[in-house]
Amino acid sequence: MDVAAGCTGRWARAARLVSNAQAPLAKARPARGRWTPALLAAIAAVASGTLPLPAAADDSGARNVGLAQVFAAPHAGALSTPPVTPEAFGRTAEMHARAAPTNQWFSSLLFGRWSQVLHAHPATYLAGADGFEIGYPHQTTVDAGGRGKDIAYPHHAALTLIPTGFQALDARLAGQGDFSVTVRMGDASGQALSATLLHGSPFSYYTLSSGGVRVKLAAGAHRCATAVPAQELCVEALDRQFALFAPPDAHWNAADSGEPVLEFGASGRFLSVALLPDALPATLAEFRRHAYAFVTDTRVDWHYDPATSQVETRFSATVEPRVAGADTALLGLYPHQERALVDVPAQRFRFDSVRGAILTVSRNSFRTVYTWHGILPFWPGLEDPADRQRLASVLNGDAARSRNLFSVQMGRGTYWYGKALSAVAQLMDIAEQEGDASMRDAQLASLRQRMETWFGGSNRASYFVQDARLGTVVGYPDEYGSVTHMNDHHFHYGYWINAAAQVALRDRDWADPAHWGGMVDLLVRDVGTAERGRADFPFLRNFDAYEGHSWASGDAVSSDGNNQESSSEAVNAWAGLVLWGEATGNRALRDQGIWMYTLETEAIRNYWFDAGGVLFPPEYGGRAVAAQVFGGRYAYNTWWTEEPRQIQGINLIPITPASVYLAYGPDYIHRFNAALAPEVKAYRARGMSDGTPDDVWQDLHASFLALADPPAALAQWKPRGSTELGETRSHTLFWLLSLKEMGPPDLTVTADTALYGVFRTPGGARTYLAYNPMDTPIEVRFSDGQPLAVPAHSLARVHGSTIP
């Protein structure tokens, strides 16, 4: 983990990843800054739990959450505290009254006097000491050493807006919509330039309290050939076209110079800036029609319909007309939105971006619809006696050694502990479905006891703190900047929420808010609060509803923008919301989790996997995955290693019943696996081996292959080979044998309930599954007409007729 830079990287994961061999710390890859021996030693000591923390002087800040306990501050002597958003800058007073929106595309605004690059797509922005910069990036390649090329869309200032009436001292977050932000650049007297920026839109909107605006153009910029009214300016800069639209009584001075100045009249001090696809007269006329429809707020609403298994999202913008008749905005759709758009409009403007072509739509709202393909809390027991016997011999050993899962020396914070909880929960599920109640009860007791120890707050090395200044819950000890940089909360807490849901499905009393459920609810709210404007937690901390996926870095202090590496761990978190919501009877949370899971998986297909083969350019070298997706870059790399099996595998972990979304394309699965062999060969040819086992993560790759070809996956898996440190051999074998018996997931069939799954053998025989968490039986109907009666608190299975 790059503690200095606050990236989402996880250097110690080198271990998880190398299975039985630890990669040396020297392989860490911080984005900036330098590791010192003292810092490395201190971090390693804290991560391993070998550095004792001094006793706290005062625990009066502790409060009870049911039977759990959360602290108001870390114990005395703790080396890590959440980042501070200064009162002097970062946020306006109004925004300081709310929880800080960390882990978003604009979060760098919160932690410094000026922002890092804000990748809004297709535009980039930077609020800096020289003014407010606007860019429209071009695709470039970045030499990644022996790894080939990364693809980047770096920011370059084509235009810089500079107030003439005052000098801005800082840039602050002044407002937040669901896919828009307002940035205020002001001085000590209250004079300010305010900028409203939208995801996807070619437009940005500006108001000033006094004076005019000087526009510094990039070197070589010039006016467009198309004539425009006196209050407008059309320029070409850095091989891109831009238009600036001011009030009718405004005018430009020195319009042909490199620094034209806008002077306002009595109509007001405002302007909009648009990226243009071209500078043709018809194009300028169309953009002029939208230029004075100022977007002041944005909102996302969602709805899950169990009857149709459809997930609908409505994106809407509030518009303030700045001239008569200007009431319709020009919004931009990402590729994943365009493919799911309801009421497709006729549009012809597209903009280049790192996510692919962005399509503009002339409207203030639009809807998308996706299909919910269901998940299950666990799969049923094996039916083949030989398979059951083979599994039993492995399961007994893993269950007996399950306590060792908590002894992994990679770290003792919420990430590694959460992974161990998840692994034990999977062992419990398998034991239960295989009919071993004694083993099930032992693992259930272990889950309860281990979570209660953390939640209870009695262990001075492992506890939770609710930080009121930032608006968050953080777990101690810090892992990978989860405290110091607010990184990866959804990765960490997703494991905990899933494990807690497994307990709750069997012990609802344990999950009562007056008992231990209240603490789980705090973790849920930290990553998934659906209310806007709260002081304790921000709205959807990690989730970017417009881009359709999550962000991992808390402070986003990188010129490439925010980033997310392990998209599959984000999916795991949202699956946890679904299961916790079902287990506790919270349908609103369940529906929210379904919505987040569905959007995240669609984004993964488009931007991490490029399953349609339309995003990655030839310069990317034919690779099958972007292991790291940034605001302005994608890369075939990880934060801890350049080893290809881990680079590709990081977007597979953890393998759970919620991983069925990975089965959407057998052709892609085979392409993913085929691309791995030449990457491994090239890696070895560079002499990069650091002691990593030759079969590292072979269990994960076999599990992925099983979603397309179970017999081939079983043949590929090595029972005594390397095991990913959050996995067990029992779970991998159970997964492979289950898919051998049932066949891969069949995503063409849906059901009128949330927790379901359909599988189909190569011969066409379908297996239908559904889980009922309620106290009364339910009747489930699948979209192909198959009925299934499901008793209360039960998983039911029926085999349908063979489909030709």
Tab-separated table of C-alpha atoms in Angstrom, residues 114-382:
chain	number	residue	atom	x	y	z
A	114	TRP	CA	-6.301	22.860	-4.790
A	115	SER	CA	-7.697	19.820	-6.529
A	116	GLN	CA	-5.975	17.064	-8.410
A	117	VAL	CA	-7.242	16.414	-11.942
A	118	LEU	CA	-10.998	15.778	-11.934
A	119	HIS	CA	-11.862	13.244	-14.637
A	120	ALA	CA	-15.523	13.960	-15.380
A	121	HIS	CA	-15.538	12.419	-18.892
A	122	PRO	CA	-15.248	13.532	-21.542
A	123	ALA	CA	-13.830	16.683	-19.939
A	124	THR	CA	-11.072	16.994	-17.368
A	125	TYR	CA	-10.790	19.835	-14.869
A	126	LEU	CA	-8.259	21.104	-12.385
A	127	ALA	CA	-8.829	23.855	-9.838
A	128	GLY	CA	-5.367	25.291	-9.224
A	129	ALA	CA	-3.417	28.373	-8.256
A	130	ASP	CA	-3.286	29.464	-11.908
A	131	GLY	CA	-7.056	29.291	-12.365
A	132	PHE	CA	-9.722	26.751	-13.322
A	133	GLU	CA	-8.401	24.496	-16.074
A	134	ILE	CA	-10.532	22.716	-18.673
A	135	GLY	CA	-9.266	19.923	-20.903
A	136	TYR	CA	-10.507	17.407	-23.434
A	137	PRO	CA	-7.903	14.608	-23.390
A	138	HIS	CA	-6.557	12.554	-26.251
A	139	GLN	CA	-5.714	8.884	-25.969
A	140	THR	CA	-2.042	8.261	-25.262
A	141	THR	CA	0.050	5.267	-24.328
A	142	VAL	CA	2.258	5.129	-21.271
A	143	ASP	CA	5.344	2.953	-21.260
A	144	ALA	CA	4.918	0.420	-18.467
A	145	GLY	CA	8.361	-1.099	-18.795
A	146	GLY	CA	8.350	-4.757	-19.675
A	147	ARG	CA	4.608	-4.892	-19.144
A	148	GLY	CA	3.949	-3.105	-22.422
A	149	LYS	CA	1.667	-0.066	-22.587
A	150	ASP	CA	-0.983	1.433	-20.355
A	151	ILE	CA	-3.721	3.500	-21.976
A	152	ALA	CA	-4.200	7.003	-20.597
A	153	TYR	CA	-6.196	10.151	-21.254
A	154	PRO	CA	-4.041	12.711	-19.434
A	155	HIS	CA	-5.238	16.186	-18.609
A	156	HIS	CA	-3.790	19.166	-20.454
A	157	ALA	CA	-5.264	22.604	-19.949
A	158	ALA	CA	-6.805	23.812	-23.191
A	159	LEU	CA	-8.535	26.706	-21.413
A	160	THR	CA	-7.906	28.248	-17.998
A	161	LEU	CA	-10.563	30.518	-16.491
A	162	ILE	CA	-9.106	33.300	-14.300
A	163	PRO	CA	-11.322	35.809	-12.437
A	164	THR	CA	-10.332	39.413	-13.101
A	165	GLY	CA	-12.003	40.905	-10.024
A	166	PHE	CA	-10.174	38.923	-7.347
A	167	GLN	CA	-7.514	36.287	-6.790
A	168	ALA	CA	-8.720	32.906	-5.567
A	169	LEU	CA	-6.933	31.520	-2.515
A	170	ASP	CA	-8.214	27.956	-2.687
A	171	ALA	CA	-10.754	25.595	-4.246
A	172	ARG	CA	-13.514	24.085	-2.105
A	173	LEU	CA	-16.280	21.579	-2.577
A	174	ALA	CA	-19.376	23.780	-2.373
A	175	GLY	CA	-22.111	21.406	-3.517
A	176	GLN	CA	-22.724	17.808	-4.490
A	177	GLY	CA	-25.382	16.187	-6.621
A	178	ASP	CA	-25.543	12.501	-7.364
A	179	PHE	CA	-23.473	12.948	-10.530
A	180	SER	CA	-22.393	16.567	-10.307
A	181	VAL	CA	-20.293	18.780	-8.050
A	182	THR	CA	-19.878	22.504	-7.530
A	183	VAL	CA	-16.398	23.871	-6.902
A	184	ARG	CA	-15.916	27.306	-5.330
A	185	MET	CA	-12.681	29.227	-5.941
A	186	GLY	CA	-12.698	32.324	-3.757
A	187	ASP	CA	-10.813	34.873	-1.718
A	188	ALA	CA	-10.992	35.882	1.940
A	189	SER	CA	-13.662	38.558	1.311
A	190	GLY	CA	-16.178	36.128	-0.118
A	191	GLN	CA	-15.640	36.850	-3.820
A	192	ALA	CA	-15.768	33.618	-5.795
A	193	LEU	CA	-15.904	31.785	-9.083
A	194	SER	CA	-18.203	28.758	-8.838
A	195	ALA	CA	-18.016	25.875	-11.307
A	196	THR	CA	-20.592	23.095	-11.669
A	197	LEU	CA	-19.260	19.934	-13.299
A	198	LEU	CA	-21.176	16.870	-14.492
A	199	HIS	CA	-20.197	13.315	-15.198
A	200	GLY	CA	-20.604	12.588	-18.891
A	201	SER	CA	-21.633	16.061	-20.009
A	202	PRO	CA	-19.649	18.185	-22.456
A	203	PHE	CA	-20.907	21.261	-20.577
A	204	SER	CA	-19.684	22.932	-17.400
A	205	TYR	CA	-21.316	25.993	-15.808
A	206	TYR	CA	-19.776	29.031	-14.075
A	207	THR	CA	-20.925	32.009	-12.024
A	208	LEU	CA	-18.911	34.900	-10.598
A	209	SER	CA	-19.593	37.267	-7.740
A	210	SER	CA	-17.703	40.180	-9.325
A	211	GLY	CA	-15.484	41.163	-12.223
A	212	GLY	CA	-14.978	39.372	-15.497
A	213	VAL	CA	-13.108	36.305	-16.689
A	214	ARG	CA	-9.776	36.119	-18.455
A	215	VAL	CA	-9.357	32.934	-20.494
A	216	LYS	CA	-5.805	31.713	-20.912
A	217	LEU	CA	-5.593	29.526	-23.996
A	218	ALA	CA	-3.086	26.756	-24.589
A	219	ALA	CA	-0.166	27.613	-26.840
A	220	GLY	CA	-1.138	27.564	-30.493
A	221	ALA	CA	-4.860	28.010	-29.850
A	222	HIS	CA	-6.919	30.053	-32.265
A	223	ARG	CA	-10.485	31.078	-32.940
A	224	CYS	CA	-12.733	28.759	-34.932
A	225	ALA	CA	-13.511	29.622	-38.537
A	226	THR	CA	-17.248	29.648	-37.810
A	227	ALA	CA	-18.587	33.099	-36.932
A	228	VAL	CA	-20.413	33.369	-33.593
A	229	PRO	CA	-22.287	36.185	-31.787
A	230	ALA	CA	-20.311	38.740	-29.798
A	231	GLN	CA	-21.093	37.113	-26.440
A	232	GLU	CA	-19.681	33.754	-27.577
A	233	LEU	CA	-16.203	32.508	-28.202
A	234	CYS	CA	-15.307	29.442	-30.266
A	235	VAL	CA	-11.699	28.283	-30.092
A	236	GLU	CA	-9.573	25.376	-31.177
A	237	ALA	CA	-6.935	24.357	-28.644
A	238	LEU	CA	-4.810	21.222	-28.441
A	239	ASP	CA	-6.604	19.832	-31.509
A	240	ARG	CA	-10.001	20.089	-29.791
A	241	GLN	CA	-12.847	22.574	-30.222
A	242	PHE	CA	-14.500	24.506	-27.397
A	243	ALA	CA	-17.295	27.070	-27.169
A	244	LEU	CA	-17.897	29.603	-24.383
A	245	PHE	CA	-21.406	31.036	-24.013
A	246	ALA	CA	-21.997	34.241	-22.008
A	247	PRO	CA	-25.123	36.399	-21.419
A	248	PRO	CA	-26.503	38.328	-24.421
A	249	ASP	CA	-25.146	41.664	-23.163
A	250	ALA	CA	-21.632	40.358	-22.445
A	251	HIS	CA	-18.737	40.803	-24.843
A	252	TRP	CA	-15.182	39.626	-25.402
A	253	ASN	CA	-12.143	41.852	-25.425
A	254	ALA	CA	-8.964	40.778	-27.223
A	255	ALA	CA	-10.894	37.842	-28.633
A	256	ASP	CA	-8.116	37.027	-31.099
A	257	SER	CA	-5.372	36.965	-28.468
A	258	GLY	CA	-4.084	34.133	-26.357
A	259	GLU	CA	-5.903	35.556	-23.326
A	260	PRO	CA	-9.327	36.953	-24.274
A	261	VAL	CA	-11.288	38.682	-21.501
A	262	LEU	CA	-15.029	38.374	-20.958
A	263	GLU	CA	-16.816	41.468	-19.668
A	264	PHE	CA	-20.315	41.046	-18.287
A	265	GLY	CA	-23.303	43.377	-18.585
A	266	ALA	CA	-26.424	43.802	-16.478
A	267	SER	CA	-27.823	40.346	-17.325
A	268	GLY	CA	-25.549	38.612	-14.844
A	269	ARG	CA	-22.115	37.107	-14.403
A	270	PHE	CA	-22.327	33.601	-15.767
A	271	LEU	CA	-21.066	31.491	-18.645
A	272	SER	CA	-21.031	27.920	-19.807
A	273	VAL	CA	-18.182	26.118	-21.518
A	274	ALA	CA	-18.761	23.244	-23.918
A	275	LEU	CA	-16.504	20.692	-25.484
A	276	LEU	CA	-17.448	20.387	-29.158
A	277	PRO	CA	-17.351	17.377	-31.486
A	278	ASP	CA	-16.650	19.853	-34.306
A	279	ALA	CA	-17.053	23.571	-35.007
A	280	LEU	CA	-19.616	23.380	-37.814
A	281	PRO	CA	-22.371	26.014	-37.753
A	282	ALA	CA	-25.098	23.418	-37.179
A	283	THR	CA	-23.182	21.952	-34.242
A	284	LEU	CA	-22.697	25.351	-32.625
A	285	ALA	CA	-26.391	26.112	-33.109
A	286	GLU	CA	-27.368	22.908	-31.318
A	287	PHE	CA	-24.987	23.530	-28.429
A	288	ARG	CA	-26.176	27.148	-28.188
A	289	ARG	CA	-29.693	25.777	-27.620
A	290	HIS	CA	-28.487	23.995	-24.451
A	291	ALA	CA	-25.811	26.427	-23.291
A	292	TYR	CA	-28.092	28.501	-21.061
A	293	ALA	CA	-29.851	25.540	-19.395
A	294	PHE	CA	-27.674	25.544	-16.275
A	295	VAL	CA	-27.683	22.294	-14.321
A	296	THR	CA	-27.899	23.049	-10.598
A	297	ASP	CA	-28.424	19.575	-9.151
A	298	THR	CA	-28.485	15.930	-10.202
A	299	ARG	CA	-30.177	12.868	-8.771
A	300	VAL	CA	-30.179	9.103	-9.183
A	301	ASP	CA	-33.161	6.938	-8.239
A	302	TRP	CA	-33.444	3.170	-8.526
A	303	HIS	CA	-36.128	0.487	-8.460
A	304	TYR	CA	-35.995	-3.304	-8.431
A	305	ASP	CA	-39.101	-5.185	-9.598
A	306	PRO	CA	-39.063	-8.820	-8.401
A	307	ALA	CA	-41.937	-9.751	-10.695
A	308	THR	CA	-39.885	-8.974	-13.796
A	309	SER	CA	-36.372	-9.205	-12.337
A	310	GLN	CA	-35.695	-5.769	-13.812
A	311	VAL	CA	-33.501	-3.068	-12.267
A	312	GLU	CA	-34.330	0.457	-13.377
A	313	THR	CA	-32.239	3.574	-12.791
A	314	ARG	CA	-33.460	7.109	-13.401
A	315	PHE	CA	-30.871	9.857	-13.834
A	316	SER	CA	-32.258	13.388	-13.648
A	317	ALA	CA	-30.900	16.931	-13.714
A	318	THR	CA	-32.441	20.076	-12.229
A	319	VAL	CA	-32.123	22.934	-14.685
A	320	GLU	CA	-32.182	26.702	-14.150
A	321	PRO	CA	-32.852	28.601	-17.409
A	322	ARG	CA	-30.477	31.544	-17.763
A	323	VAL	CA	-32.286	32.898	-20.810
A	324	ALA	CA	-35.898	32.415	-21.865
A	325	GLY	CA	-36.630	28.980	-23.286
A	326	ALA	CA	-33.364	27.384	-22.143
A	327	ASP	CA	-34.876	24.506	-20.199
A	328	THR	CA	-33.229	21.349	-21.556
A	329	ALA	CA	-29.739	20.169	-20.685
A	330	LEU	CA	-27.367	18.157	-22.812
A	331	LEU	CA	-26.387	15.072	-20.857
A	332	GLY	CA	-23.821	12.453	-21.814
A	333	LEU	CA	-24.242	8.680	-21.627
A	334	TYR	CA	-21.460	6.243	-20.895
A	335	PRO	CA	-21.401	3.114	-23.106
A	336	HIS	CA	-22.944	0.912	-20.401
A	337	GLN	CA	-25.812	3.397	-20.061
A	338	GLU	CA	-26.400	3.702	-23.791
A	339	ARG	CA	-26.740	-0.072	-24.142
A	340	ALA	CA	-29.467	-0.170	-21.476
A	341	LEU	CA	-31.253	3.047	-22.393
A	342	VAL	CA	-35.056	3.182	-22.370
A	343	ASP	CA	-36.632	5.347	-25.098
A	344	VAL	CA	-33.495	5.717	-27.184
A	345	PRO	CA	-33.314	9.261	-28.614
A	346	ALA	CA	-31.966	10.268	-31.996
A	347	GLN	CA	-28.588	11.877	-31.378
A	348	ARG	CA	-25.463	12.315	-33.434
A	349	PHE	CA	-22.870	13.776	-31.052
A	350	ARG	CA	-20.263	11.500	-29.569
A	351	PHE	CA	-17.190	12.365	-27.526
A	352	ASP	CA	-14.013	10.389	-27.097
A	353	SER	CA	-13.186	9.266	-23.555
A	354	VAL	CA	-11.197	6.699	-21.613
A	355	ARG	CA	-14.479	4.758	-21.147
A	356	GLY	CA	-15.258	4.763	-24.862
A	357	ALA	CA	-17.558	7.009	-26.881
A	358	ILE	CA	-19.935	9.148	-24.806
A	359	LEU	CA	-23.282	9.860	-26.488
A	360	THR	CA	-25.108	13.115	-25.793
A	361	VAL	CA	-28.863	13.236	-25.205
A	362	SER	CA	-31.024	16.338	-25.260
A	363	ARG	CA	-33.092	15.807	-22.132
A	364	ASN	CA	-33.089	16.410	-18.387
A	365	SER	CA	-33.546	12.786	-17.415
A	366	PHE	CA	-33.197	9.298	-18.809
A	367	ARG	CA	-33.718	5.722	-17.647
A	368	THR	CA	-31.731	2.514	-17.975
A	369	VAL	CA	-32.936	-1.030	-17.349
A	370	TYR	CA	-30.865	-4.114	-16.604
A	371	THR	CA	-31.771	-7.670	-15.639
A	372	TRP	CA	-31.153	-9.026	-12.153
A	373	HIS	CA	-29.826	-12.564	-12.590
A	374	GLY	CA	-30.042	-13.489	-8.915
A	375	ILE	CA	-27.568	-14.644	-6.311
A	376	LEU	CA	-27.774	-17.241	-3.551
A	377	PRO	CA	-26.335	-17.310	-0.029
A	378	PHE	CA	-24.989	-20.802	-0.735
A	379	TRP	CA	-25.401	-23.703	-3.138
A	380	PRO	CA	-27.057	-27.051	-2.300
A	381	GLY	CA	-25.222	-30.208	-1.376
A	382	LEU	CA	-23.680	-32.456	-3.999
